[in-house]
mmCIF file of C-alpha atoms and ligand atoms in Angstrom:
data_model
loop_
_atom_site.group_PDB
_atom_site.id
_atom_site.type_symbol
_atom_site.label_atom_id
_atom_site.label_comp_id
_atom_site.label_asym_id
_atom_site.label_seq_id
_atom_site.Cartn_x
_atom_site.Cartn_y
_atom_site.Cartn_z
ATOM 1 C CA MET A 1 -18.024 -0.306 2.860
ATOM 2 C CA SER A 2 -18.430 -4.090 4.324
ATOM 3 C CA GLN A 3 -15.275 -4.022 6.599
ATOM 4 C CA LEU A 4 -14.201 -7.048 9.362
ATOM 5 C CA LYS A 5 -16.188 -5.854 12.142
ATOM 6 C CA ILE A 6 -16.388 -7.228 15.866
ATOM 7 C CA SER A 7 -18.990 -8.966 18.099
ATOM 8 C CA GLU A 8 -20.626 -6.094 20.595
ATOM 9 C CA ASN A 9 -19.273 -8.708 23.299
ATOM 10 C CA GLY A 10 -15.473 -8.653 21.301
ATOM 11 C CA GLU A 11 -15.246 -5.553 21.495
ATOM 12 C CA ARG A 12 -15.615 -5.160 26.135
ATOM 13 C CA PHE A 13 -13.000 -8.319 25.815
ATOM 14 C CA CYS A 14 -10.560 -6.347 23.114
ATOM 15 C CA GLN A 15 -11.165 -2.932 25.672
ATOM 16 C CA ASP A 16 -10.910 -5.017 28.476
ATOM 17 C CA VAL A 17 -7.511 -6.453 27.684
ATOM 18 C CA PHE A 18 -6.244 -2.999 26.579
ATOM 19 C CA ASP A 19 -7.529 -1.552 29.749
ATOM 20 C CA THR A 20 -5.403 -4.493 31.927
ATOM 21 C CA MET A 21 -2.218 -3.394 29.337
ATOM 22 C CA MET A 22 -2.410 0.323 30.701
ATOM 23 C CA GLN A 23 -3.021 -1.278 33.778
ATOM 24 C CA GLN A 24 0.737 -3.363 33.958
ATOM 25 C CA SER A 25 2.814 -0.313 32.297
ATOM 26 C CA ASP A 26 1.711 3.516 32.519
ATOM 27 C CA ALA A 27 4.043 3.886 30.203
ATOM 28 C CA VAL A 28 0.950 2.255 27.242
ATOM 29 C CA TYR A 29 -1.153 5.323 26.155
ATOM 30 C CA GLY A 30 -2.609 3.761 22.892
ATOM 31 C CA VAL A 31 -3.200 -0.496 21.494
ATOM 32 C CA LEU A 32 -4.825 -0.272 18.369
ATOM 33 C CA ILE A 33 -6.062 -3.552 16.301
ATOM 34 C CA SER A 34 -6.212 -2.814 13.052
ATOM 35 C CA THR A 35 -6.593 -5.155 9.502
ATOM 36 C CA VAL A 36 -3.584 -6.738 7.174
ATOM 37 C CA ASP A 37 -5.240 -4.297 5.102
ATOM 38 C CA GLY A 38 -5.408 -1.565 6.514
ATOM 39 C CA HIS A 39 -8.804 -0.917 9.109
ATOM 40 C CA ASP A 40 -9.317 0.588 11.532
ATOM 41 C CA VAL A 41 -11.095 -2.278 14.085
ATOM 42 C CA THR A 42 -11.031 -0.576 17.387
ATOM 43 C CA ARG A 43 -9.150 1.165 19.564
ATOM 44 C CA LYS A 44 -7.982 2.679 23.274
ATOM 45 C CA PHE A 45 -6.475 6.038 23.126
ATOM 46 C CA LYS A 46 -5.425 7.678 26.170
ATOM 47 C CA ARG A 47 -4.136 10.516 23.534
ATOM 48 C CA ASP A 48 -5.354 11.897 20.444
ATOM 49 C CA MET A 49 -4.168 9.845 17.559
ATOM 50 C CA PRO A 50 -5.655 9.321 13.920
ATOM 51 C CA SER A 51 -6.109 6.088 14.319
ATOM 52 C CA ALA A 52 -7.850 5.607 10.293
ATOM 53 C CA LYS A 53 -4.047 6.703 9.180
ATOM 54 C CA LEU A 54 -2.230 4.968 12.050
ATOM 55 C CA ALA A 55 -4.204 1.689 11.491
ATOM 56 C CA ALA A 56 -3.069 2.341 7.033
ATOM 57 C CA MET A 57 0.488 2.414 8.730
ATOM 58 C CA PHE A 58 0.837 -0.251 11.291
ATOM 59 C CA SER A 59 -0.315 -2.861 7.797
ATOM 60 C CA SER A 60 2.814 -1.098 5.938
ATOM 61 C CA VAL A 61 5.261 -1.348 8.050
ATOM 62 C CA LEU A 62 4.053 -4.713 9.251
ATOM 63 C CA ALA A 63 4.338 -5.570 5.514
ATOM 64 C CA LEU A 64 7.424 -4.023 5.239
ATOM 65 C CA GLY A 65 8.941 -6.246 8.544
ATOM 66 C CA GLU A 66 8.106 -9.684 6.780
ATOM 67 C CA THR A 67 8.648 -8.867 3.651
ATOM 68 C CA ILE A 68 12.343 -7.564 4.675
ATOM 69 C CA ALA A 69 12.509 -10.622 7.674
ATOM 70 C CA ARG A 70 12.509 -12.605 3.590
ATOM 71 C CA GLU A 71 14.599 -10.764 2.178
ATOM 72 C CA ALA A 72 17.500 -11.426 4.817
ATOM 73 C CA ASP A 73 16.666 -14.645 4.786
ATOM 74 C CA GLN A 74 15.394 -14.323 8.360
ATOM 75 C CA ALA A 75 12.320 -16.488 9.059
ATOM 76 C CA LEU A 76 9.258 -14.890 10.870
ATOM 77 C CA CYS A 77 8.755 -11.215 11.524
ATOM 78 C CA ARG A 78 7.957 -11.083 15.199
ATOM 79 C CA TYR A 79 8.140 -7.543 15.973
ATOM 80 C CA VAL A 80 7.913 -4.576 14.351
ATOM 81 C CA ILE A 81 9.127 -2.104 16.199
ATOM 82 C CA VAL A 82 9.698 1.184 15.919
ATOM 83 C CA GLU A 83 12.678 3.363 18.549
ATOM 84 C CA ASN A 84 11.682 6.912 19.702
ATOM 85 C CA SER A 85 13.491 9.350 21.169
ATOM 86 C CA ASP A 86 10.395 9.818 23.354
ATOM 87 C CA GLY A 87 8.762 6.655 22.562
ATOM 88 C CA TYR A 88 8.242 3.272 21.639
ATOM 89 C CA ILE A 89 5.871 1.385 18.980
ATOM 90 C CA LEU A 90 5.479 -2.556 19.091
ATOM 91 C CA THR A 91 3.510 -3.967 16.464
ATOM 92 C CA LEU A 92 2.903 -7.407 15.562
ATOM 93 C CA LYS A 93 0.445 -9.683 13.722
ATOM 94 C CA LEU A 94 -2.720 -10.875 15.773
ATOM 95 C CA LYS A 95 -3.817 -14.478 14.061
ATOM 96 C CA GLU A 96 -4.114 -14.181 10.106
ATOM 97 C CA LYS A 97 -5.591 -11.087 9.021
ATOM 98 C CA LEU A 98 -5.559 -8.679 12.841
ATOM 99 C CA VAL A 99 -2.522 -6.504 13.709
ATOM 100 C CA LEU A 100 -1.892 -5.015 17.078
ATOM 101 C CA SER A 101 -0.097 -2.257 17.679
ATOM 102 C CA VAL A 102 0.841 -1.167 21.479
ATOM 103 C CA ILE A 103 2.258 2.994 21.512
ATOM 104 C CA ALA A 104 3.960 4.079 24.491
ATOM 105 C CA THR A 105 6.060 6.301 26.287
ATOM 106 C CA THR A 106 9.794 5.511 27.254
ATOM 107 C CA ASP A 107 9.146 5.218 30.738
ATOM 108 C CA ALA A 108 9.179 1.470 30.314
ATOM 109 C CA ASN A 109 11.690 -0.273 28.464
ATOM 110 C CA LEU A 110 11.419 -2.940 25.685
ATOM 111 C CA GLY A 111 11.056 -6.255 27.406
ATOM 112 C CA ILE A 112 8.730 -4.571 29.643
ATOM 113 C CA LEU A 113 6.712 -3.724 26.198
ATOM 114 C CA HIS A 114 7.348 -6.972 25.139
ATOM 115 C CA SER A 115 6.071 -9.082 27.529
ATOM 116 C CA ILE A 116 3.042 -6.947 28.096
ATOM 117 C CA CYS A 117 1.761 -7.425 23.934
ATOM 118 C CA ARG A 118 3.104 -10.616 23.894
ATOM 119 C CA SER A 119 0.168 -11.641 27.027
ATOM 120 C CA ALA A 120 -2.439 -9.202 25.090
ATOM 121 C CA ALA A 121 -1.916 -10.947 21.950
ATOM 122 C CA ASP A 122 -1.893 -14.962 23.155
ATOM 123 C CA LYS A 123 -5.557 -13.198 25.263
ATOM 124 C CA LEU A 124 -6.593 -12.033 21.867
ATOM 125 C CA SER A 125 -5.855 -14.155 19.432
ATOM 126 C CA LYS A 126 -7.336 -17.045 21.848
ATOM 127 C CA ASN A 127 -10.830 -14.892 22.003
ATOM 128 C CA LEU A 128 -10.767 -13.586 18.454
ATOM 129 C CA ARG A 129 -12.507 -15.480 15.761
ATOM 130 C CA MET B 1 20.836 8.490 -15.944
ATOM 131 C CA SER B 2 22.124 5.497 -15.109
ATOM 132 C CA GLU B 3 19.410 4.366 -13.213
ATOM 133 C CA ILE B 4 15.588 5.581 -13.901
ATOM 134 C CA LYS B 5 13.414 5.366 -10.831
ATOM 135 C CA LEU B 6 9.889 5.338 -12.291
ATOM 136 C CA ILE B 7 6.531 4.647 -10.526
ATOM 137 C CA ILE B 8 3.015 2.435 -10.887
ATOM 138 C CA THR B 9 -0.287 3.380 -9.144
ATOM 139 C CA GLY B 10 -3.892 2.926 -10.317
ATOM 140 C CA THR B 11 -6.681 1.884 -8.818
ATOM 141 C CA PRO B 12 -6.356 -1.470 -6.847
ATOM 142 C CA GLY B 13 -7.169 -4.336 -8.868
ATOM 143 C CA ALA B 14 -5.325 -2.473 -12.027
ATOM 144 C CA GLY B 15 -2.794 -4.831 -12.139
ATOM 145 C CA LYS B 16 0.237 -2.960 -10.688
ATOM 146 C CA THR B 17 1.881 -5.814 -8.677
ATOM 147 C CA THR B 18 1.143 -7.700 -12.072
ATOM 148 C CA ALA B 19 2.474 -5.778 -14.345
ATOM 149 C CA ILE B 20 6.197 -5.774 -11.827
ATOM 150 C CA ALA B 21 6.262 -9.134 -11.705
ATOM 151 C CA ALA B 22 6.047 -10.158 -15.200
ATOM 152 C CA ILE B 23 8.412 -7.339 -16.684
ATOM 153 C CA SER B 24 10.993 -7.405 -12.861
ATOM 154 C CA GLU B 25 13.983 -9.587 -13.676
ATOM 155 C CA THR B 26 15.137 -9.869 -10.185
ATOM 156 C CA PRO B 27 12.696 -11.382 -8.037
ATOM 157 C CA PRO B 28 10.546 -8.648 -7.447
ATOM 158 C CA VAL B 29 9.684 -7.446 -3.772
ATOM 159 C CA ARG B 30 5.279 -7.937 -3.273
ATOM 160 C CA THR B 31 3.809 -6.522 0.089
ATOM 161 C CA ASP B 32 0.218 -8.407 -0.206
ATOM 162 C CA THR B 33 -1.640 -8.951 2.427
ATOM 163 C CA ALA B 34 -5.000 -10.107 2.843
ATOM 164 C CA THR B 35 -7.832 -8.556 1.735
ATOM 165 C CA THR B 36 -10.552 -8.081 4.540
ATOM 166 C CA ASP B 37 -13.363 -5.535 2.420
ATOM 167 C CA ASP B 38 -15.118 -4.607 -0.094
ATOM 168 C CA LEU B 39 -12.076 -5.626 -2.234
ATOM 169 C CA ALA B 40 -12.652 -9.175 -1.267
ATOM 170 C CA GLU B 41 -14.655 -9.636 -3.680
ATOM 171 C CA VAL B 42 -12.260 -8.989 -6.639
ATOM 172 C CA LYS B 43 -8.997 -10.053 -5.154
ATOM 173 C CA ASP B 44 -8.324 -12.072 -1.555
ATOM 174 C CA VAL B 45 -4.485 -9.697 -1.794
ATOM 175 C CA THR B 46 -3.721 -6.291 -2.089
ATOM 176 C CA THR B 47 -0.709 -4.741 -1.583
ATOM 177 C CA VAL B 48 -0.207 -2.428 1.650
ATOM 178 C CA ALA B 49 3.381 -1.135 0.678
ATOM 179 C CA MET B 50 5.236 -1.296 -2.371
ATOM 180 C CA ASP B 51 6.201 -3.783 -5.196
ATOM 181 C CA PHE B 52 9.661 -3.753 -6.523
ATOM 182 C CA GLY B 53 11.381 -4.890 -9.717
ATOM 183 C CA GLU B 54 14.709 -4.102 -11.653
ATOM 184 C CA LEU B 55 14.911 -4.658 -15.089
ATOM 185 C CA THR B 56 18.183 -3.760 -17.835
ATOM 186 C CA LEU B 57 17.516 -1.369 -21.102
ATOM 187 C CA ASP B 58 19.668 -2.846 -23.671
ATOM 188 C CA ASP B 59 21.771 0.582 -23.537
ATOM 189 C CA GLY B 60 22.727 -0.244 -19.742
ATOM 190 C CA GLN B 61 20.281 1.568 -17.658
ATOM 191 C CA LYS B 62 19.009 0.170 -14.558
ATOM 192 C CA VAL B 63 15.425 1.030 -13.836
ATOM 193 C CA PHE B 64 13.725 0.901 -11.201
ATOM 194 C CA LEU B 65 10.010 0.181 -10.762
ATOM 195 C CA TYR B 66 7.632 0.690 -7.457
ATOM 196 C CA GLY B 67 4.589 -0.107 -7.288
ATOM 197 C CA THR B 68 2.309 1.837 -4.860
ATOM 198 C CA PRO B 69 -0.787 0.731 -2.774
ATOM 199 C CA GLY B 70 -4.121 1.897 -4.871
ATOM 200 C CA GLN B 71 -6.081 2.232 -2.272
ATOM 201 C CA GLN B 72 -6.265 5.890 -0.844
ATOM 202 C CA ARG B 73 -5.491 4.923 2.339
ATOM 203 C CA PHE B 74 -2.265 4.304 1.747
ATOM 204 C CA GLU B 75 -1.906 7.841 0.531
ATOM 205 C CA PHE B 76 1.184 8.739 2.609
ATOM 206 C CA MET B 77 3.184 5.890 0.338
ATOM 207 C CA TRP B 78 2.267 7.306 -2.205
ATOM 208 C CA LYS B 79 4.540 10.524 -0.963
ATOM 209 C CA ILE B 80 7.488 8.347 -0.017
ATOM 210 C CA LEU B 81 7.422 6.028 -3.412
ATOM 211 C CA VAL B 82 7.429 9.085 -5.770
ATOM 212 C CA GLN B 83 10.802 10.343 -3.771
ATOM 213 C CA GLY B 84 13.515 10.288 -6.787
ATOM 214 C CA GLY B 85 11.471 9.142 -9.465
ATOM 215 C CA LEU B 86 12.117 10.220 -12.271
ATOM 216 C CA GLY B 87 8.392 9.326 -14.296
ATOM 217 C CA LEU B 88 4.893 7.657 -13.605
ATOM 218 C CA ILE B 89 2.704 5.082 -14.960
ATOM 219 C CA ILE B 90 -1.244 4.624 -13.781
ATOM 220 C CA LEU B 91 -3.134 1.901 -14.929
ATOM 221 C CA VAL B 92 -6.660 2.490 -14.760
ATOM 222 C CA ASP B 93 -8.775 -0.226 -14.976
ATOM 223 C CA CYS B 94 -11.895 -0.521 -17.617
ATOM 224 C CA SER B 95 -13.907 -3.148 -15.693
ATOM 225 C CA ARG B 96 -14.940 -0.050 -12.627
ATOM 226 C CA PRO B 97 -18.199 1.720 -12.821
ATOM 227 C CA ASP B 98 -16.123 4.733 -13.717
ATOM 228 C CA PRO B 99 -12.705 5.196 -15.247
ATOM 229 C CA LEU B 100 -12.073 8.683 -16.114
ATOM 230 C CA ALA B 101 -12.779 8.978 -12.958
ATOM 231 C CA ASP B 102 -10.174 7.015 -11.739
ATOM 232 C CA LEU B 103 -7.629 8.228 -13.760
ATOM 233 C CA ASP B 104 -9.102 12.094 -12.625
ATOM 234 C CA MET B 105 -8.321 10.993 -9.079
ATOM 235 C CA TYR B 106 -4.326 9.939 -9.496
ATOM 236 C CA LEU B 107 -4.189 12.587 -11.928
ATOM 237 C CA GLU B 108 -4.703 14.836 -9.090
ATOM 238 C CA ASN B 109 -3.583 13.367 -5.891
ATOM 239 C CA PHE B 110 -0.062 12.929 -7.845
ATOM 240 C CA ALA B 111 -0.075 15.952 -9.893
ATOM 241 C CA ASP B 112 3.299 17.739 -7.261
ATOM 242 C CA PHE B 113 5.188 14.735 -8.448
ATOM 243 C CA ILE B 114 3.479 14.985 -12.250
ATOM 244 C CA HIS B 115 4.240 18.454 -12.543
ATOM 245 C CA GLN B 116 8.527 17.589 -12.669
ATOM 246 C CA THR B 117 7.843 13.861 -14.804
ATOM 247 C CA GLY B 118 6.560 12.631 -17.646
ATOM 248 C CA VAL B 119 2.910 10.422 -17.173
ATOM 249 C CA VAL B 120 1.937 7.658 -19.486
ATOM 250 C CA VAL B 121 -1.486 6.130 -19.313
ATOM 251 C CA GLY B 122 -1.746 2.115 -19.609
ATOM 252 C CA VAL B 123 -5.495 1.472 -19.965
ATOM 253 C CA THR B 124 -6.183 -2.357 -18.214
ATOM 254 C CA ARG B 125 -8.492 -4.988 -18.488
ATOM 255 C CA ARG B 126 -9.619 -4.577 -22.076
ATOM 256 C CA ASP B 127 -10.569 -8.111 -22.150
ATOM 257 C CA GLN B 128 -13.869 -6.989 -19.633
ATOM 258 C CA SER B 129 -14.584 -3.335 -21.066
ATOM 259 C CA ALA B 130 -13.885 -2.126 -24.246
ATOM 260 C CA THR B 131 -15.408 1.474 -22.506
ATOM 261 C CA PRO B 132 -14.323 4.322 -22.067
ATOM 262 C CA SER B 133 -12.316 4.519 -25.660
ATOM 263 C CA LEU B 134 -8.820 6.079 -26.094
ATOM 264 C CA ASP B 135 -10.327 9.046 -27.209
ATOM 265 C CA GLU B 136 -12.189 9.642 -24.631
ATOM 266 C CA PHE B 137 -9.064 9.543 -22.160
ATOM 267 C CA TYR B 138 -7.124 11.997 -24.862
ATOM 268 C CA GLU B 139 -10.074 14.164 -23.687
ATOM 269 C CA ARG B 140 -9.900 13.915 -20.136
ATOM 270 C CA LEU B 141 -5.962 14.695 -20.184
ATOM 271 C CA GLU B 142 -6.712 17.390 -22.230
ATOM 272 C CA ALA B 143 -8.717 18.914 -19.713
ATOM 273 C CA TRP B 144 -6.063 18.657 -17.854
ATOM 274 C CA GLY B 145 -4.571 20.318 -20.537
ATOM 275 C CA ARG B 146 -1.532 17.959 -20.512
ATOM 276 C CA VAL B 147 -1.139 15.283 -23.535
ATOM 277 C CA PHE B 148 0.748 12.461 -21.812
ATOM 278 C CA PRO B 149 0.748 8.406 -23.749
ATOM 279 C CA VAL B 150 -2.353 5.954 -23.508
ATOM 280 C CA PHE B 151 -2.057 2.076 -24.143
ATOM 281 C CA GLU B 152 -4.354 -0.196 -23.783
ATOM 282 C CA VAL B 153 -2.363 -3.104 -21.883
ATOM 283 C CA ASP B 154 -2.578 -6.607 -20.951
ATOM 284 C CA VAL B 155 -0.081 -5.842 -17.854
ATOM 285 C CA ARG B 156 0.291 -9.890 -17.352
ATOM 286 C CA GLN B 157 1.937 -9.718 -21.186
ATOM 287 C CA LYS B 158 5.950 -8.580 -20.603
ATOM 288 C CA ASP B 159 5.865 -6.888 -23.744
ATOM 289 C CA ASP B 160 2.490 -4.352 -23.021
ATOM 290 C CA VAL B 161 4.516 -3.811 -19.866
ATOM 291 C CA SER B 162 7.508 -3.104 -21.733
ATOM 292 C CA LEU B 163 6.349 -0.741 -24.669
ATOM 293 C CA MET B 164 4.494 1.213 -21.387
ATOM 294 C CA ILE B 165 7.862 2.017 -19.982
ATOM 295 C CA SER B 166 9.913 2.398 -22.740
ATOM 296 C CA ALA B 167 7.486 5.072 -24.145
ATOM 297 C CA LEU B 168 7.654 6.762 -20.830
ATOM 298 C CA ILE B 169 11.720 6.718 -20.776
ATOM 299 C CA SER B 170 11.492 8.210 -24.373
ATOM 300 C CA THR B 171 9.478 11.201 -22.929
ATOM 301 C CA LEU B 172 11.215 11.813 -20.365
ATOM 302 C CA GLU B 173 14.302 11.814 -22.757
ATOM 303 C CA PHE B 174 13.142 14.249 -24.087
ATOM 304 C CA ALA B 175 12.070 16.190 -21.947
ATOM 305 C CA THR B 176 15.404 16.743 -20.492
ATOM 306 C CA ALA B 177 16.970 17.237 -23.944
HETATM 307 N N1 LIG C 201 -9.170 -10.661 -17.325
HETATM 308 C C1 LIG C 201 -8.135 -9.842 -16.837
HETATM 309 N N2 LIG C 201 -7.528 -9.941 -15.530
HETATM 310 C C2 LIG C 201 -6.295 -8.898 -15.805
HETATM 311 C C3 LIG C 201 -6.075 -8.162 -16.786
HETATM 312 N N3 LIG C 201 -4.612 -7.233 -16.167
HETATM 313 C C4 LIG C 201 -4.326 -7.965 -15.173
HETATM 314 N N4 LIG C 201 -5.723 -8.961 -14.982
HETATM 315 C C5 LIG C 201 -6.298 -9.560 -13.385
HETATM 316 O O1 LIG C 201 -6.262 -8.441 -12.910
HETATM 317 C C6 LIG C 201 -5.476 -9.152 -11.316
HETATM 318 C C7 LIG C 201 -4.274 -7.394 -10.783
HETATM 319 O O2 LIG C 201 -4.256 -7.292 -9.313
HETATM 320 P P1 LIG C 201 -3.110 -7.036 -8.971
HETATM 321 O O3 LIG C 201 -1.930 -6.749 -9.805
HETATM 322 O O4 LIG C 201 -3.278 -7.306 -7.911
HETATM 323 O O5 LIG C 201 -3.458 -5.017 -8.901
HETATM 324 P P2 LIG C 201 -3.015 -4.125 -7.892
HETATM 325 O O6 LIG C 201 -2.781 -2.952 -9.192
HETATM 326 O O7 LIG C 201 -1.464 -4.404 -7.667
HETATM 327 O O8 LIG C 201 -4.104 -4.066 -7.384
HETATM 328 P P3 LIG C 201 -3.807 -3.569 -5.185
HETATM 329 O O9 LIG C 201 -2.254 -3.425 -4.953
HETATM 330 O O10 LIG C 201 -4.557 -3.492 -4.563
HETATM 331 O O11 LIG C 201 -3.712 -1.817 -5.294
HETATM 332 C C8 LIG C 201 -4.466 -10.218 -11.631
HETATM 333 O O12 LIG C 201 -5.437 -10.970 -10.842
HETATM 334 C C9 LIG C 201 -4.145 -10.088 -12.947
HETATM 335 O O13 LIG C 201 -4.050 -11.361 -12.962
HETATM 336 C C10 LIG C 201 -6.474 -8.341 -17.947
HETATM 337 O O14 LIG C 201 -6.284 -7.003 -18.790
HETATM 338 N N5 LIG C 201 -7.439 -8.712 -18.212
HETATM 339 MG MG1 LIG C 202 -0.243 -4.620 -5.687
#
């Protein structure tokens, strides 16, 4: 199956960004880039998680978030946040066709995670085609 | 029964989103996003969460239609969407290489749901391929030990979609009578 692939350089760049995110906060234990239609592109996980399944799920939640925003007459969905008793999952659109998701424990607060995500997304958007 | 939830499933490109858009009385809810894989040759967008539409039958009954994503990686959505559902429409795209195998795939994946509900099969894109014949579809269903109505439909036509929904609802009424 022909799928969106990133170059070796692109891959290295993504891994650097993921490393930085994890250095910025110990709470971050998973970062995944996937496509808007649910394919896994690249990731860094400190724990074992099913990346293919998560990639599909992130595309669903993001699409639902965008749809809900539209139905509620609100503009532009920036993030979808899943807040759990033992962690946070933030998902946001990266350029036209990619999705960035961050999985973290509750050791960081949402504000910090927001800013980590935002700066990572800026860097990635500038460097990924 | 004053509200009926029906599910539409089937292969990517079979026309689930199109069918719901054709018949819904309210602007349909869509979750289509850009395709980034092989499907891009067939379609620019694909459903990644669900479609939703509603209609009212002549007797005032409300029907809620939920369209699933077609691709197997969204299987978790299939399980979510069938909850509380009363019937299933399986759309089979005849322009694909093996439509009967596609039918089997959905019958198998929705087996638990099908066990408790009625099913209608909609055979689509007939203008692009006249095979398999309806007989072959019926034979395939018989292999599953079930007889479900099979229709040739153009899901872009409201009347065709309406026909499938009426047929499905009458099988449900028959089952609960
Ligand atoms: N030629 C032809 N085209 C059809 C027919 N029925 C539907 N189509 C087209 O086929 C496409 C179906 O696309 P969708 O409705 O998005 O398909 P879907 O089942 O929702 O696909 P996924 O969401 O990707 O699983 C549309 O572009 C329709 O116009 C038909 O009978 N003949
Ligand atoms: Mg669709």
